[in-house]
PDB file of C-alpha atoms in Angstrom:
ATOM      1  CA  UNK A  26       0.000   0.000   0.000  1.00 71.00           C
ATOM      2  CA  UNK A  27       1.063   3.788  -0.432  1.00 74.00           C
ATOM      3  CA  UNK A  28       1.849   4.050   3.200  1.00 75.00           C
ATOM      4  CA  UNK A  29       4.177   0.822   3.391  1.00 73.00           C
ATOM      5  CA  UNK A  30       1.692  -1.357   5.152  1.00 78.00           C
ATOM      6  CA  UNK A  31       1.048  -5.206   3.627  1.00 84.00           C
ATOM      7  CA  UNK A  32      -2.226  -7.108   2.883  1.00 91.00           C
ATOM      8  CA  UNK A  33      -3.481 -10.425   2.730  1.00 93.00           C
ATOM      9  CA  UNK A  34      -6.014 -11.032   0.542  1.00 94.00           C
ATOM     10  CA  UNK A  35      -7.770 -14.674   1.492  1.00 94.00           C
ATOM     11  CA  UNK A  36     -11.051 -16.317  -0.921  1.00 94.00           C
ATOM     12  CA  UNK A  37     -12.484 -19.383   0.809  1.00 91.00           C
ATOM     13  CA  UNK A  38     -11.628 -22.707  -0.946  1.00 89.00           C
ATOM     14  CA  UNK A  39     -14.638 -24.497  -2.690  1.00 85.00           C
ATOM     15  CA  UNK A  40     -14.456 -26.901   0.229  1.00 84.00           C
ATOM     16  CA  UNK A  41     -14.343 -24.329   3.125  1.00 87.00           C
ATOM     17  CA  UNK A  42     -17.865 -24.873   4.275  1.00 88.00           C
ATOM     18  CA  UNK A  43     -20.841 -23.211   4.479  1.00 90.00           C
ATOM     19  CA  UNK A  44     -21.276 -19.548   2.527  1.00 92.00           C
ATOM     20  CA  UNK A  45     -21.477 -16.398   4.188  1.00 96.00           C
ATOM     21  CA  UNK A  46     -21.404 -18.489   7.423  1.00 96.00           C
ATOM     22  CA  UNK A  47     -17.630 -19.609   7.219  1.00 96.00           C
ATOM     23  CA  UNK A  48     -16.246 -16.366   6.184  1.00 97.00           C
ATOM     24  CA  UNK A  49     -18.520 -13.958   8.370  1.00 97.00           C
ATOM     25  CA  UNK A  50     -17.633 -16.184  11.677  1.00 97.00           C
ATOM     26  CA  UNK A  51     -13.707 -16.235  10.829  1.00 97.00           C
ATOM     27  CA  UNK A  52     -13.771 -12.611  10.419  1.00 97.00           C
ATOM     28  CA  UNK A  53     -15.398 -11.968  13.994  1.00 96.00           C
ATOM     29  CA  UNK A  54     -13.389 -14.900  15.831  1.00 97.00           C
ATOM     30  CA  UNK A  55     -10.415 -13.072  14.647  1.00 97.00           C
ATOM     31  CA  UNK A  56     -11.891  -9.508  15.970  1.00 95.00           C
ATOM     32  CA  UNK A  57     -13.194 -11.264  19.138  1.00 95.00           C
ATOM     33  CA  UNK A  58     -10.064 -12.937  19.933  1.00 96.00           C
ATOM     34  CA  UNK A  59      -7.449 -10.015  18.880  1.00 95.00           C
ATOM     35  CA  UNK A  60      -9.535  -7.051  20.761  1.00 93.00           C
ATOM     36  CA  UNK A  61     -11.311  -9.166  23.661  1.00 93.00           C
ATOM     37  CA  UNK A  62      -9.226 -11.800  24.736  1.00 95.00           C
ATOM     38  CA  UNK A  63      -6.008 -10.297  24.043  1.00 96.00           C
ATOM     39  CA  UNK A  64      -4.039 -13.074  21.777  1.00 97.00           C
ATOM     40  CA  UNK A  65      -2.618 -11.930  18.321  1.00 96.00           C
ATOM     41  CA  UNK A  66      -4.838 -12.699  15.458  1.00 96.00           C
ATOM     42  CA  UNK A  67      -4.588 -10.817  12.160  1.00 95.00           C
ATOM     43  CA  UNK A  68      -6.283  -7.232  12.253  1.00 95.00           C
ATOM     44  CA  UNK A  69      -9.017  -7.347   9.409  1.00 96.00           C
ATOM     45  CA  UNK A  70      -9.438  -4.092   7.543  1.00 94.00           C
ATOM     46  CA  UNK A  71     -12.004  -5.485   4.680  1.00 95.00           C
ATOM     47  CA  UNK A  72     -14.645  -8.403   3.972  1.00 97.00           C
ATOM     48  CA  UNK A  73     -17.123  -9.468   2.567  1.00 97.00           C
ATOM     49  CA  UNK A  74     -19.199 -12.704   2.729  1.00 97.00           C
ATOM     50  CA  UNK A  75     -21.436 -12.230  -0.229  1.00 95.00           C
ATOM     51  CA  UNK A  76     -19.971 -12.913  -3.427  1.00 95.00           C
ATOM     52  CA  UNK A  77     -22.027 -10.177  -5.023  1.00 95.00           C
ATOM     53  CA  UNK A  78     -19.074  -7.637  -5.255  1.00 94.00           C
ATOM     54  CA  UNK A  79     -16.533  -6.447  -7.303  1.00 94.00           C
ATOM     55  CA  UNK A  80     -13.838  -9.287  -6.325  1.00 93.00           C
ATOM     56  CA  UNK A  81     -17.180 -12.074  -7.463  1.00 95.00           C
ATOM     57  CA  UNK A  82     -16.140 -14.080  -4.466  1.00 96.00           C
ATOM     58  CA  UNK A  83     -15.965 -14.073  -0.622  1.00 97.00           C
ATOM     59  CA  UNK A  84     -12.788 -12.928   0.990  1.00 97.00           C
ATOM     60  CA  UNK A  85     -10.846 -11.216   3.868  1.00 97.00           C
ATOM     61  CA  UNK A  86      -8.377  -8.353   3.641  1.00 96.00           C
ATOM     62  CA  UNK A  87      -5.772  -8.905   6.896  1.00 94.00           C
ATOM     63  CA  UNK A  88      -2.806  -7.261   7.743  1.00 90.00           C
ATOM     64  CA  UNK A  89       0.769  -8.985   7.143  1.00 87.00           C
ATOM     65  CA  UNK A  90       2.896  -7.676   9.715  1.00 79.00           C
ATOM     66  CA  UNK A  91       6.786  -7.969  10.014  1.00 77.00           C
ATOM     67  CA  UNK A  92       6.772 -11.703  11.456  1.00 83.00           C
ATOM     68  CA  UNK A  93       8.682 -15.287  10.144  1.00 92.00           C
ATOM     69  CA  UNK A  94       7.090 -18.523  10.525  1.00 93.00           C
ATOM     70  CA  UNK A  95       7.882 -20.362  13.798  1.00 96.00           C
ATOM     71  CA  UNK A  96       8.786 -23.378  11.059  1.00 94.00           C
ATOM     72  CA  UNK A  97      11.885 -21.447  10.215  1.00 95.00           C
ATOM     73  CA  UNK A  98      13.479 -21.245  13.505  1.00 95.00           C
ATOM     74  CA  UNK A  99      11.811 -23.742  15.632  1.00 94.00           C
ATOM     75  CA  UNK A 100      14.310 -26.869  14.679  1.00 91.00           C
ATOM     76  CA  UNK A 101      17.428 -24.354  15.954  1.00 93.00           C
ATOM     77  CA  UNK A 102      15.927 -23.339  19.212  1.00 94.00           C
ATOM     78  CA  UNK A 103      16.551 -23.931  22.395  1.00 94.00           C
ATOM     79  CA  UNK A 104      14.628 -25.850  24.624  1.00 90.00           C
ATOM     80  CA  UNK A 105      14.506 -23.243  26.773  1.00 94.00           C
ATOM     81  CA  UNK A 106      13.339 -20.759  23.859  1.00 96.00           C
ATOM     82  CA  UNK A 107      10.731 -23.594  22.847  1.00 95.00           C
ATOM     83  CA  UNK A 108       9.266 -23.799  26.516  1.00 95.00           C
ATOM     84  CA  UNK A 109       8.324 -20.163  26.333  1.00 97.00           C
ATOM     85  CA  UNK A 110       6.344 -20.527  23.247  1.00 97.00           C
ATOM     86  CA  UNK A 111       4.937 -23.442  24.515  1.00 96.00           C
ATOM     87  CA  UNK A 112       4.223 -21.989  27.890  1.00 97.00           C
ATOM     88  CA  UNK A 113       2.684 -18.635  25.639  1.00 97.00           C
ATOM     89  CA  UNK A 114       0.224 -21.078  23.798  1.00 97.00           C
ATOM     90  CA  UNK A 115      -0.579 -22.893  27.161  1.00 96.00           C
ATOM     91  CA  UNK A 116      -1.756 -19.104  28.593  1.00 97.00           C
ATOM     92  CA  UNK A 117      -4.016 -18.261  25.526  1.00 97.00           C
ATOM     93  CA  UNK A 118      -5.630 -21.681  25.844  1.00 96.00           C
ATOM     94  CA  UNK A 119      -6.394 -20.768  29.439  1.00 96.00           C
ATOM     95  CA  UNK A 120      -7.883 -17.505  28.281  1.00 97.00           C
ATOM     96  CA  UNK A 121     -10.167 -19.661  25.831  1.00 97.00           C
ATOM     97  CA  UNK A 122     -11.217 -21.455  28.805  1.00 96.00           C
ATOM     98  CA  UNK A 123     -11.986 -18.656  30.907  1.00 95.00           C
ATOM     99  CA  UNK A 124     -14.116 -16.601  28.197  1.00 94.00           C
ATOM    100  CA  UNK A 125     -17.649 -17.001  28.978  1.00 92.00           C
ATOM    101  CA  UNK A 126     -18.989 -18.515  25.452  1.00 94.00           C
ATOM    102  CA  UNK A 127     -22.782 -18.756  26.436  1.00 93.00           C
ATOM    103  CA  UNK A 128     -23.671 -21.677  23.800  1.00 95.00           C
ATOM    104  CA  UNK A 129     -22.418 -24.021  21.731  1.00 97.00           C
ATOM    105  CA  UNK A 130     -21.861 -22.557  17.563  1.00 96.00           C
ATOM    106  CA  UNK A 131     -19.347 -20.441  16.061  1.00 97.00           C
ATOM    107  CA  UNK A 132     -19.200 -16.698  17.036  1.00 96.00           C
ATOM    108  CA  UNK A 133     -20.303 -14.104  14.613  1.00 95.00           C
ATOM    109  CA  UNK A 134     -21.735 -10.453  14.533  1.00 93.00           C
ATOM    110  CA  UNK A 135     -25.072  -9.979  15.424  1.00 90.00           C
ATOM    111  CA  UNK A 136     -25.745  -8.305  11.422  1.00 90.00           C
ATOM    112  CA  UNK A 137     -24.553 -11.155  10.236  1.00 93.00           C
ATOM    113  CA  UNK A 138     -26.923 -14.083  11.584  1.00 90.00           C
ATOM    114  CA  UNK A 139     -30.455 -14.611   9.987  1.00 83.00           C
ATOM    115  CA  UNK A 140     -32.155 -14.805  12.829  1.00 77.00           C
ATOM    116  CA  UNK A 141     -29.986 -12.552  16.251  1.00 71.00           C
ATOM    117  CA  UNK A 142     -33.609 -14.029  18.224  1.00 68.00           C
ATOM    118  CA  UNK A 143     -32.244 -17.696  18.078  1.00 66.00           C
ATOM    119  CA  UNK A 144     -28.426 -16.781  18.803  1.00 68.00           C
ATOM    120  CA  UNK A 145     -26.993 -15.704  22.204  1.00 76.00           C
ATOM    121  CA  UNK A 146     -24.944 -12.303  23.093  1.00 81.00           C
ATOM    122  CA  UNK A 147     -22.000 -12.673  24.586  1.00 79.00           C
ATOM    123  CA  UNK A 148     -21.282 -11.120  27.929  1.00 65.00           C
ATOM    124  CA  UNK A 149     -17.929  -8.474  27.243  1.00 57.00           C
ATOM    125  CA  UNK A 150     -18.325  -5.166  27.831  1.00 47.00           C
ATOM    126  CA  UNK A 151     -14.741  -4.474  26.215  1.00 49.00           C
ATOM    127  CA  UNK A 152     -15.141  -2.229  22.997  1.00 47.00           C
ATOM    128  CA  UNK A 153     -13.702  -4.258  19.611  1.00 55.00           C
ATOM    129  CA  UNK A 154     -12.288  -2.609  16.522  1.00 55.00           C
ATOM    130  CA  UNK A 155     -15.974  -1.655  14.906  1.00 59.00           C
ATOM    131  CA  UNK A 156     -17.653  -1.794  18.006  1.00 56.00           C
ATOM    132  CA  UNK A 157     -20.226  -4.690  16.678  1.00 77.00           C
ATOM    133  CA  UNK A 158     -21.799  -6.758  19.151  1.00 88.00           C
ATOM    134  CA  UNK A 159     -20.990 -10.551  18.910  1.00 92.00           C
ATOM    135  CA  UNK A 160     -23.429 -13.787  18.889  1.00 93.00           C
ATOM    136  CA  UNK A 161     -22.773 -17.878  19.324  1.00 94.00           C
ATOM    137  CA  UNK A 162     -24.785 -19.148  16.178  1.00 94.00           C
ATOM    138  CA  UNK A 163     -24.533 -21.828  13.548  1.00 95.00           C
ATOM    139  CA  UNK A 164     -21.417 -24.202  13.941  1.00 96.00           C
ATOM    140  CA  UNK A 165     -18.819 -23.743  11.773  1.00 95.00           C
ATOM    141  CA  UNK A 166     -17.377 -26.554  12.991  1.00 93.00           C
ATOM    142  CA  UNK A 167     -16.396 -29.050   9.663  1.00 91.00           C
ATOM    143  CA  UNK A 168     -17.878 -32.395  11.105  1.00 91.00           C
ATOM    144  CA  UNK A 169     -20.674 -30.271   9.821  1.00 94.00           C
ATOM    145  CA  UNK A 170     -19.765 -29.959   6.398  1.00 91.00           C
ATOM    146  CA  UNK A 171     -17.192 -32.217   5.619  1.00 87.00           C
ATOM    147  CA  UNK A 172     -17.823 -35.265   2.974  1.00 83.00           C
ATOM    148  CA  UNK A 173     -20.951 -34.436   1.750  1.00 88.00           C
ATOM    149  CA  UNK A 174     -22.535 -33.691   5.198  1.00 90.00           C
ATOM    150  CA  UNK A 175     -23.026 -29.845   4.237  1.00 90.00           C
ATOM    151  CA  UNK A 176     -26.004 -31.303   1.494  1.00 91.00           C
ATOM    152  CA  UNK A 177     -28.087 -32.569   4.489  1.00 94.00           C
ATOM    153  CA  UNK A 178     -31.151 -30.602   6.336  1.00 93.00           C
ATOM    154  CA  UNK A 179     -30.060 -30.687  10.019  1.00 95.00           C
ATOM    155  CA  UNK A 180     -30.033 -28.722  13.376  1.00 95.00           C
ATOM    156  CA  UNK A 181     -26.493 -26.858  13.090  1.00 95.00           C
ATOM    157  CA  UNK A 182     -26.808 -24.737  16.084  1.00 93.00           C
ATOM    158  CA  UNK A 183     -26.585 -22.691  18.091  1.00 95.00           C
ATOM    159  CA  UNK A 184     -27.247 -25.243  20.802  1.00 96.00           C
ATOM    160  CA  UNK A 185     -28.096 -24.492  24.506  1.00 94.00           C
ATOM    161  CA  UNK A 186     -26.916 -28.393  25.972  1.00 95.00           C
ATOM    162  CA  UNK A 187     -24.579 -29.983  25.937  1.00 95.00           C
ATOM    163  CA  UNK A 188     -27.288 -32.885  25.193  1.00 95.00           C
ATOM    164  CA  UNK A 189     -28.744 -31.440  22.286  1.00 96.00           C
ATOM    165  CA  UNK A 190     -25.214 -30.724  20.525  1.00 97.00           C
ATOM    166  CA  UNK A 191     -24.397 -34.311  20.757  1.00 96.00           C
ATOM    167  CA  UNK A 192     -27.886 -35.193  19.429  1.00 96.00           C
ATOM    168  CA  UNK A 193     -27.694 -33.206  16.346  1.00 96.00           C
ATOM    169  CA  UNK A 194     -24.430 -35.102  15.571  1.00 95.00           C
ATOM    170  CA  UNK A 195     -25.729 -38.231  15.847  1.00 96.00           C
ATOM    171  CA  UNK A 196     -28.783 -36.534  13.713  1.00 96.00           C
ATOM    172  CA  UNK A 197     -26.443 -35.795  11.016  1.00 95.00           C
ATOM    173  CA  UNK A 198     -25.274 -38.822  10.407  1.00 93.00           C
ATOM    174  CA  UNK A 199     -28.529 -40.601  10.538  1.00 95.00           C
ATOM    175  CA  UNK A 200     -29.495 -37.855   8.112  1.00 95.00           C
ATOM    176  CA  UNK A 201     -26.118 -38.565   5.607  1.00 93.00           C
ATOM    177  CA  UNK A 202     -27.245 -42.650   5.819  1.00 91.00           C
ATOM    178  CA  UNK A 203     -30.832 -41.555   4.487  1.00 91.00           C
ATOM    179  CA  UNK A 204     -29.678 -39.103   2.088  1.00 92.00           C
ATOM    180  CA  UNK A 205     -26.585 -41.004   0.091  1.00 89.00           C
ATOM    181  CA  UNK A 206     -26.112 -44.330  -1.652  1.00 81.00           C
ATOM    182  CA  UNK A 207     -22.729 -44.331   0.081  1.00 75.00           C
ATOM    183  CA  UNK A 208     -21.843 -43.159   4.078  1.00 69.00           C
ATOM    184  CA  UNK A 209     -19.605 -40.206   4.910  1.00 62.00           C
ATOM    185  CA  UNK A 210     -16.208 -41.267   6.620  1.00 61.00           C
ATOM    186  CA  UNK A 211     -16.149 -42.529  10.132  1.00 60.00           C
ATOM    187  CA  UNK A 212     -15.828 -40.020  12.967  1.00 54.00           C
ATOM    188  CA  UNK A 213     -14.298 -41.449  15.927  1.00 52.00           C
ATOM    189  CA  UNK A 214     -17.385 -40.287  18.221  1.00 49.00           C
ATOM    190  CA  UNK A 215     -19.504 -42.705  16.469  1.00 50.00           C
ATOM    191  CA  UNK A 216     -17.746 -46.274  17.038  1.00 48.00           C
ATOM    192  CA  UNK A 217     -14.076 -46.720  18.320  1.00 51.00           C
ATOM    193  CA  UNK A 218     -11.311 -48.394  16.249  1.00 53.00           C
ATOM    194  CA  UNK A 219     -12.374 -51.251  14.311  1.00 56.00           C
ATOM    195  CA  UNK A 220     -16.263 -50.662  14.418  1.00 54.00           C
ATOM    196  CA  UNK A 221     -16.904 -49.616  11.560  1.00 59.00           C
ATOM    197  CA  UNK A 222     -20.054 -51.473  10.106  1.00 56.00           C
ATOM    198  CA  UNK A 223     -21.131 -50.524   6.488  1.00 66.00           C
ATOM    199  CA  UNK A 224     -24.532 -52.204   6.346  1.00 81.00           C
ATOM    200  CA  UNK A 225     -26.904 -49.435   6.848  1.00 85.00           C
ATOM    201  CA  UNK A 226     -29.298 -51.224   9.660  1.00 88.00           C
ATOM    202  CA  UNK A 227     -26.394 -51.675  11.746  1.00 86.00           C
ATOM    203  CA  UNK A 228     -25.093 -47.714  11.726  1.00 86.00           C
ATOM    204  CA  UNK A 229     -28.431 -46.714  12.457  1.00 91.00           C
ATOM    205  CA  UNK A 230     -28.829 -49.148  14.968  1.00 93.00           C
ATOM    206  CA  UNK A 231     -25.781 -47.779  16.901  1.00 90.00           C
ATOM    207  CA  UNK A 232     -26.772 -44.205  16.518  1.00 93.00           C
ATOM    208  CA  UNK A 233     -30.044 -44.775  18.047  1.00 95.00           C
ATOM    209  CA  UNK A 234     -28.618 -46.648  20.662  1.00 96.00           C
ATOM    210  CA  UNK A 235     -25.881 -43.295  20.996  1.00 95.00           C
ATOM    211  CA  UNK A 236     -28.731 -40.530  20.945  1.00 95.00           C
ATOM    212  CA  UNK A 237     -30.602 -42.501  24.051  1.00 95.00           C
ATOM    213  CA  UNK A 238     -27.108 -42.759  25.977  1.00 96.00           C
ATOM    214  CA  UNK A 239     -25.121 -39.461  24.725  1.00 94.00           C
ATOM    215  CA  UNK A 240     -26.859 -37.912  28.066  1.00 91.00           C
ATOM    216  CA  UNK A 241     -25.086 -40.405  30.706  1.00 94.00           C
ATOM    217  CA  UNK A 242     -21.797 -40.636  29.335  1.00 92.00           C
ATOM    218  CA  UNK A 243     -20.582 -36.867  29.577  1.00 94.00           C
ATOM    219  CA  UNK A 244     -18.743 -35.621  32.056  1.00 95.00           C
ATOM    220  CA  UNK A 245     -20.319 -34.541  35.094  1.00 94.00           C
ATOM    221  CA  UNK A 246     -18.373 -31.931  35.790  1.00 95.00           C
ATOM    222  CA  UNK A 247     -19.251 -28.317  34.844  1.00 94.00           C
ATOM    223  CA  UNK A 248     -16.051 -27.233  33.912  1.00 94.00           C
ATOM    224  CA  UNK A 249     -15.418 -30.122  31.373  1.00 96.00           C
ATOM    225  CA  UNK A 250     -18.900 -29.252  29.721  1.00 95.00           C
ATOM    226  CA  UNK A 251     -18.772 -25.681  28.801  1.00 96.00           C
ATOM    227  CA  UNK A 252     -19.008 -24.173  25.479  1.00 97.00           C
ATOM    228  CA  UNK A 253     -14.884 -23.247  24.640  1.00 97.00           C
ATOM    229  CA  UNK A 254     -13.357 -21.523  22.167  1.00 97.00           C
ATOM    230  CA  UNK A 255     -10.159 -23.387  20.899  1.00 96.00           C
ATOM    231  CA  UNK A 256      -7.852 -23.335  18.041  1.00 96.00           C
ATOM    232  CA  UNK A 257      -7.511 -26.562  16.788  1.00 92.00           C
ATOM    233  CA  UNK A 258      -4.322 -26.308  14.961  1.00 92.00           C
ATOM    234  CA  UNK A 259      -1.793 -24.663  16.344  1.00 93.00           C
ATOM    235  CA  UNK A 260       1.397 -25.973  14.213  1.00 93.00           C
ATOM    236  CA  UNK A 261       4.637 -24.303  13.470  1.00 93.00           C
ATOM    237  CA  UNK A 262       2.671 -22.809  10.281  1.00 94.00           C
ATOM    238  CA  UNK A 263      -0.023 -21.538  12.225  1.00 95.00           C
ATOM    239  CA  UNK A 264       2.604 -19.300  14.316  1.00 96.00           C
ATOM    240  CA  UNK A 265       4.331 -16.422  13.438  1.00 96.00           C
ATOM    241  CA  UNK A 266       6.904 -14.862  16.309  1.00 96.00           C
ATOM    242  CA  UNK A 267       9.075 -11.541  16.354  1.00 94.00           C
ATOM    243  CA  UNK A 268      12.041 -11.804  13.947  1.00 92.00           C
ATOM    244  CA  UNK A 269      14.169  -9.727  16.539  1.00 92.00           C
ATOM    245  CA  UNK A 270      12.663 -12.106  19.449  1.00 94.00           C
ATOM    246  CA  UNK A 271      11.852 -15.666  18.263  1.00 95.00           C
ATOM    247  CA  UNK A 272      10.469 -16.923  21.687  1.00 96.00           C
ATOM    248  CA  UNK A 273       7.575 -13.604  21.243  1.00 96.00           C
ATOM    249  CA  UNK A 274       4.891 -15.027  19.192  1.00 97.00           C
ATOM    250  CA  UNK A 275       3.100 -12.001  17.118  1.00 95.00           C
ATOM    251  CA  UNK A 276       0.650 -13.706  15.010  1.00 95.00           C
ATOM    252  CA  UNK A 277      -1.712 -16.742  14.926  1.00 96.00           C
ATOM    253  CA  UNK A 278      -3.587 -17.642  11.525  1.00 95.00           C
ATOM    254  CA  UNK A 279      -6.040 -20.052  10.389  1.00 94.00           C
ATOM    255  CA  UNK A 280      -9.198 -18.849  12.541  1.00 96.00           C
ATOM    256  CA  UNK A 281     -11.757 -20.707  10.049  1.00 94.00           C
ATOM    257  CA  UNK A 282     -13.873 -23.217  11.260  1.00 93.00           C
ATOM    258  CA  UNK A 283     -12.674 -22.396  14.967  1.00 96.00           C
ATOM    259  CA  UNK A 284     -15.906 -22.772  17.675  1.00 97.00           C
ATOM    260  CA  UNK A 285     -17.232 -22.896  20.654  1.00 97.00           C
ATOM    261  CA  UNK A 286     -18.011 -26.804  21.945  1.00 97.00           C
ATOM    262  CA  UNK A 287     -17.645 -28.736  25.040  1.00 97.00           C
ATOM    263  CA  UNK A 288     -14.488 -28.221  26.395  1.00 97.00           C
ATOM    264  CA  UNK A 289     -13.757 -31.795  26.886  1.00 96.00           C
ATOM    265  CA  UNK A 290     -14.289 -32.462  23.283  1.00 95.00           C
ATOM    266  CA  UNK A 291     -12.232 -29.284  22.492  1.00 94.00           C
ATOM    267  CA  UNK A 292      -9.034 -29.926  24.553  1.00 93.00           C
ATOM    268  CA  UNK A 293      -6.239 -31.192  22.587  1.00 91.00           C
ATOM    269  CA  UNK A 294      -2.312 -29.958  23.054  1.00 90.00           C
ATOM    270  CA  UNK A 295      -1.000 -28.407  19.943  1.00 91.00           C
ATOM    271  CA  UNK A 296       0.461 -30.384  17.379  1.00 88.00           C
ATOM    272  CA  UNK A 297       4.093 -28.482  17.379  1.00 88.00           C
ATOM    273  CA  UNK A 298       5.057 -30.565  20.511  1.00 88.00           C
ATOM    274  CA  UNK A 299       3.213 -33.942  19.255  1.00 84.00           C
ATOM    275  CA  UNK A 300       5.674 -36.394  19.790  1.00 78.00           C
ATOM    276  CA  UNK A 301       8.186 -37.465  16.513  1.00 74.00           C
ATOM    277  CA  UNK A 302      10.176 -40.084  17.895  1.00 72.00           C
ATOM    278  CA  UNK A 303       9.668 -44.287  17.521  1.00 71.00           C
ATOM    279  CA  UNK A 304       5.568 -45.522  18.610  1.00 72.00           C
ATOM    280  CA  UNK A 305       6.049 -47.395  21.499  1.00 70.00           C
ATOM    281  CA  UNK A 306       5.777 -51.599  21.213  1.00 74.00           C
ATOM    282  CA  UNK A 307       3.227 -52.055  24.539  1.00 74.00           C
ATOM    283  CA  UNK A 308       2.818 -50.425  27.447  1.00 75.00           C
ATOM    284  CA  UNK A 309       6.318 -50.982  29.270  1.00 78.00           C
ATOM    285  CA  UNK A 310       8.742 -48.521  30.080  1.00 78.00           C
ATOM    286  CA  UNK A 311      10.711 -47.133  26.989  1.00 76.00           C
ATOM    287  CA  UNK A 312      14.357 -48.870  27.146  1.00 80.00           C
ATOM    288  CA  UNK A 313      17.077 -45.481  27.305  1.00 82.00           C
ATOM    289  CA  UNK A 314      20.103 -45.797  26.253  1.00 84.00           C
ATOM    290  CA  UNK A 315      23.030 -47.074  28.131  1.00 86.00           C
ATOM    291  CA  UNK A 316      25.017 -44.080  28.552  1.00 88.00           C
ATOM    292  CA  UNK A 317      21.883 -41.922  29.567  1.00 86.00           C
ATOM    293  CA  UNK A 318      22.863 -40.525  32.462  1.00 88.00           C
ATOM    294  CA  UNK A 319      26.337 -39.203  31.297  1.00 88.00           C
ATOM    295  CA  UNK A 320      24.535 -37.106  28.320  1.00 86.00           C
ATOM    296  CA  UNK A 321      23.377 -33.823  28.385  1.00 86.00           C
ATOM    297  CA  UNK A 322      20.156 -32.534  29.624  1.00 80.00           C
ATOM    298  CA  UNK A 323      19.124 -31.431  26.302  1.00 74.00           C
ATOM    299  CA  UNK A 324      20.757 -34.543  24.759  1.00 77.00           C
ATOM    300  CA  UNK A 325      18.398 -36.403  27.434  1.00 76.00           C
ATOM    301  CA  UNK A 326      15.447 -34.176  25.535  1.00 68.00           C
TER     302      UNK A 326
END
């Protein structure tokens, strides 16, 4: 631009999800999480989420500020250095926990929602960069749009329960079974590793069976239930940190999709510190080598 500043220009994939919806909640996730909670998401300065404009498609103007990707430097630092972006992530994931997200859906602005009667305000009195007041409604969430399940006519939120979210899933599928001569992929919620039964009577068997048991096999505890905002995929891609001060993280991307659901379903560590090394044969200890105790503590890392 004429003053020196960069943009971003970002269209939606065919495959992003839902029109309007996908686009109009990313924009306001970003503003809610940048100007309310305090963790550094891109500034937006333009959007739309109609394709009836000049551009003939949906898309967000962000800024690019002066960052590098955490992927370029995170191999060479130290494990001190990597702690403190780890321990940074592990405070913004507490702030996620402690925002008061009234319902289950994906946050949006109030304009942008058909119907503001059927979504819930949420409770900040903090001012944002346009001043618009935000609103849980319709899940963004992809298990609602992935693999044909976008074509179906379901419940997709907001939801006040915990029960009711986890009936519309089950919904959804039983929906997807109707629908299509072939089933979407399996979803781990819906039957654990190895059963997965193709024959039609069977799945909607076991969904039936899920939807009259979904209610006694959450959590009881409060915390574990509440509606949470969390960012899925935080890897070294995602993160952008201070060239002058790699261990100061100054920019988090890939907002889309990101919503509020039970916090126990939510909670996942990010994938930057997943673990690399050989998978484990059983469930004995892991044999170290034999000259262990003589190596470094970082070599020990």
């Amino acid at each position: 631009m004429d003053d020196g500043r960069e943009l971003i220009a970002k269209i939606p994939n065919p495959n992003a999800g839902r029109a309007h919806y996908t686009t109009a909640s990313e924009v306001a996730t970003m503003d809610y999480v940048r100007n309310v909670l305090n963790i550094p998401a891109p500034r937006v300065y333009g959007w739309s989420s109609s394709t009836d404009n000049p551009v003939g498609a949906e898309y967000i103007l962000m800024e690019r500020t002066k960052r590098i990707d955490l992927d370029k430097v995170w191999s060479e630092m130290s494990w001190d250095d990597r702690f403190e972006i780890v321990n940074t992530l592990a405070g913004y994931e507490k702030t996620f926990v402690s925002a008061k997200v009234p319902m289950i859906g994906s946050l949006y602005y109030a304009k942008d929602v058909p119907d503001p009667s059927a979504a819930q305000f949420l409770d900040s009195s903090r001012s944002t960069d346009n001043g618009k007041a935000f609103v849980v409604g319709p899940t963004t969430h992809r298990t609602f749009f992935d693999h044909k399940r976008d074509l179906v006519e379901v419940h997709r939120g907001p939801w006040p329960t915990i029960e009711e979210y986890l009936h519309s899933r089950a919904a959804r599928e039983l929906a997807c079974i109707n629908k299509f001569s072939t089933y979407p992929g399996q979803q781990g919620l819906f039957g654990g590793p190895g059963q997965y039964c193709p024959a039609k009577e069977l799945k909607v068997e076991v969904l039936q069976d899920y939807q009259k048991i979904a209610k006694h096999i959450v959590p009881k505890n409060s915390a574990l239930r509440k509606p949470t905002l969390w960012h899925g995929d935080l890897h070294v891609e995602n993160i952008f940190v201070d060239p002058s001060n790699p261990t100061k993280i100054s920019n988090i991307i890939d907002w889309q999709a990101v919503n509020a659901s039970p916090l126990f379903l939510q909670a996942r560590h990010p994938s930057l510190i997943e673990f690399d090394g050989p998978t484990p044969q059983g469930f004995g200890p892991i044999e170290l080598p034999e000259d262990f105790d003589q190596m470094s503590e970082e070599a020990q890392f």
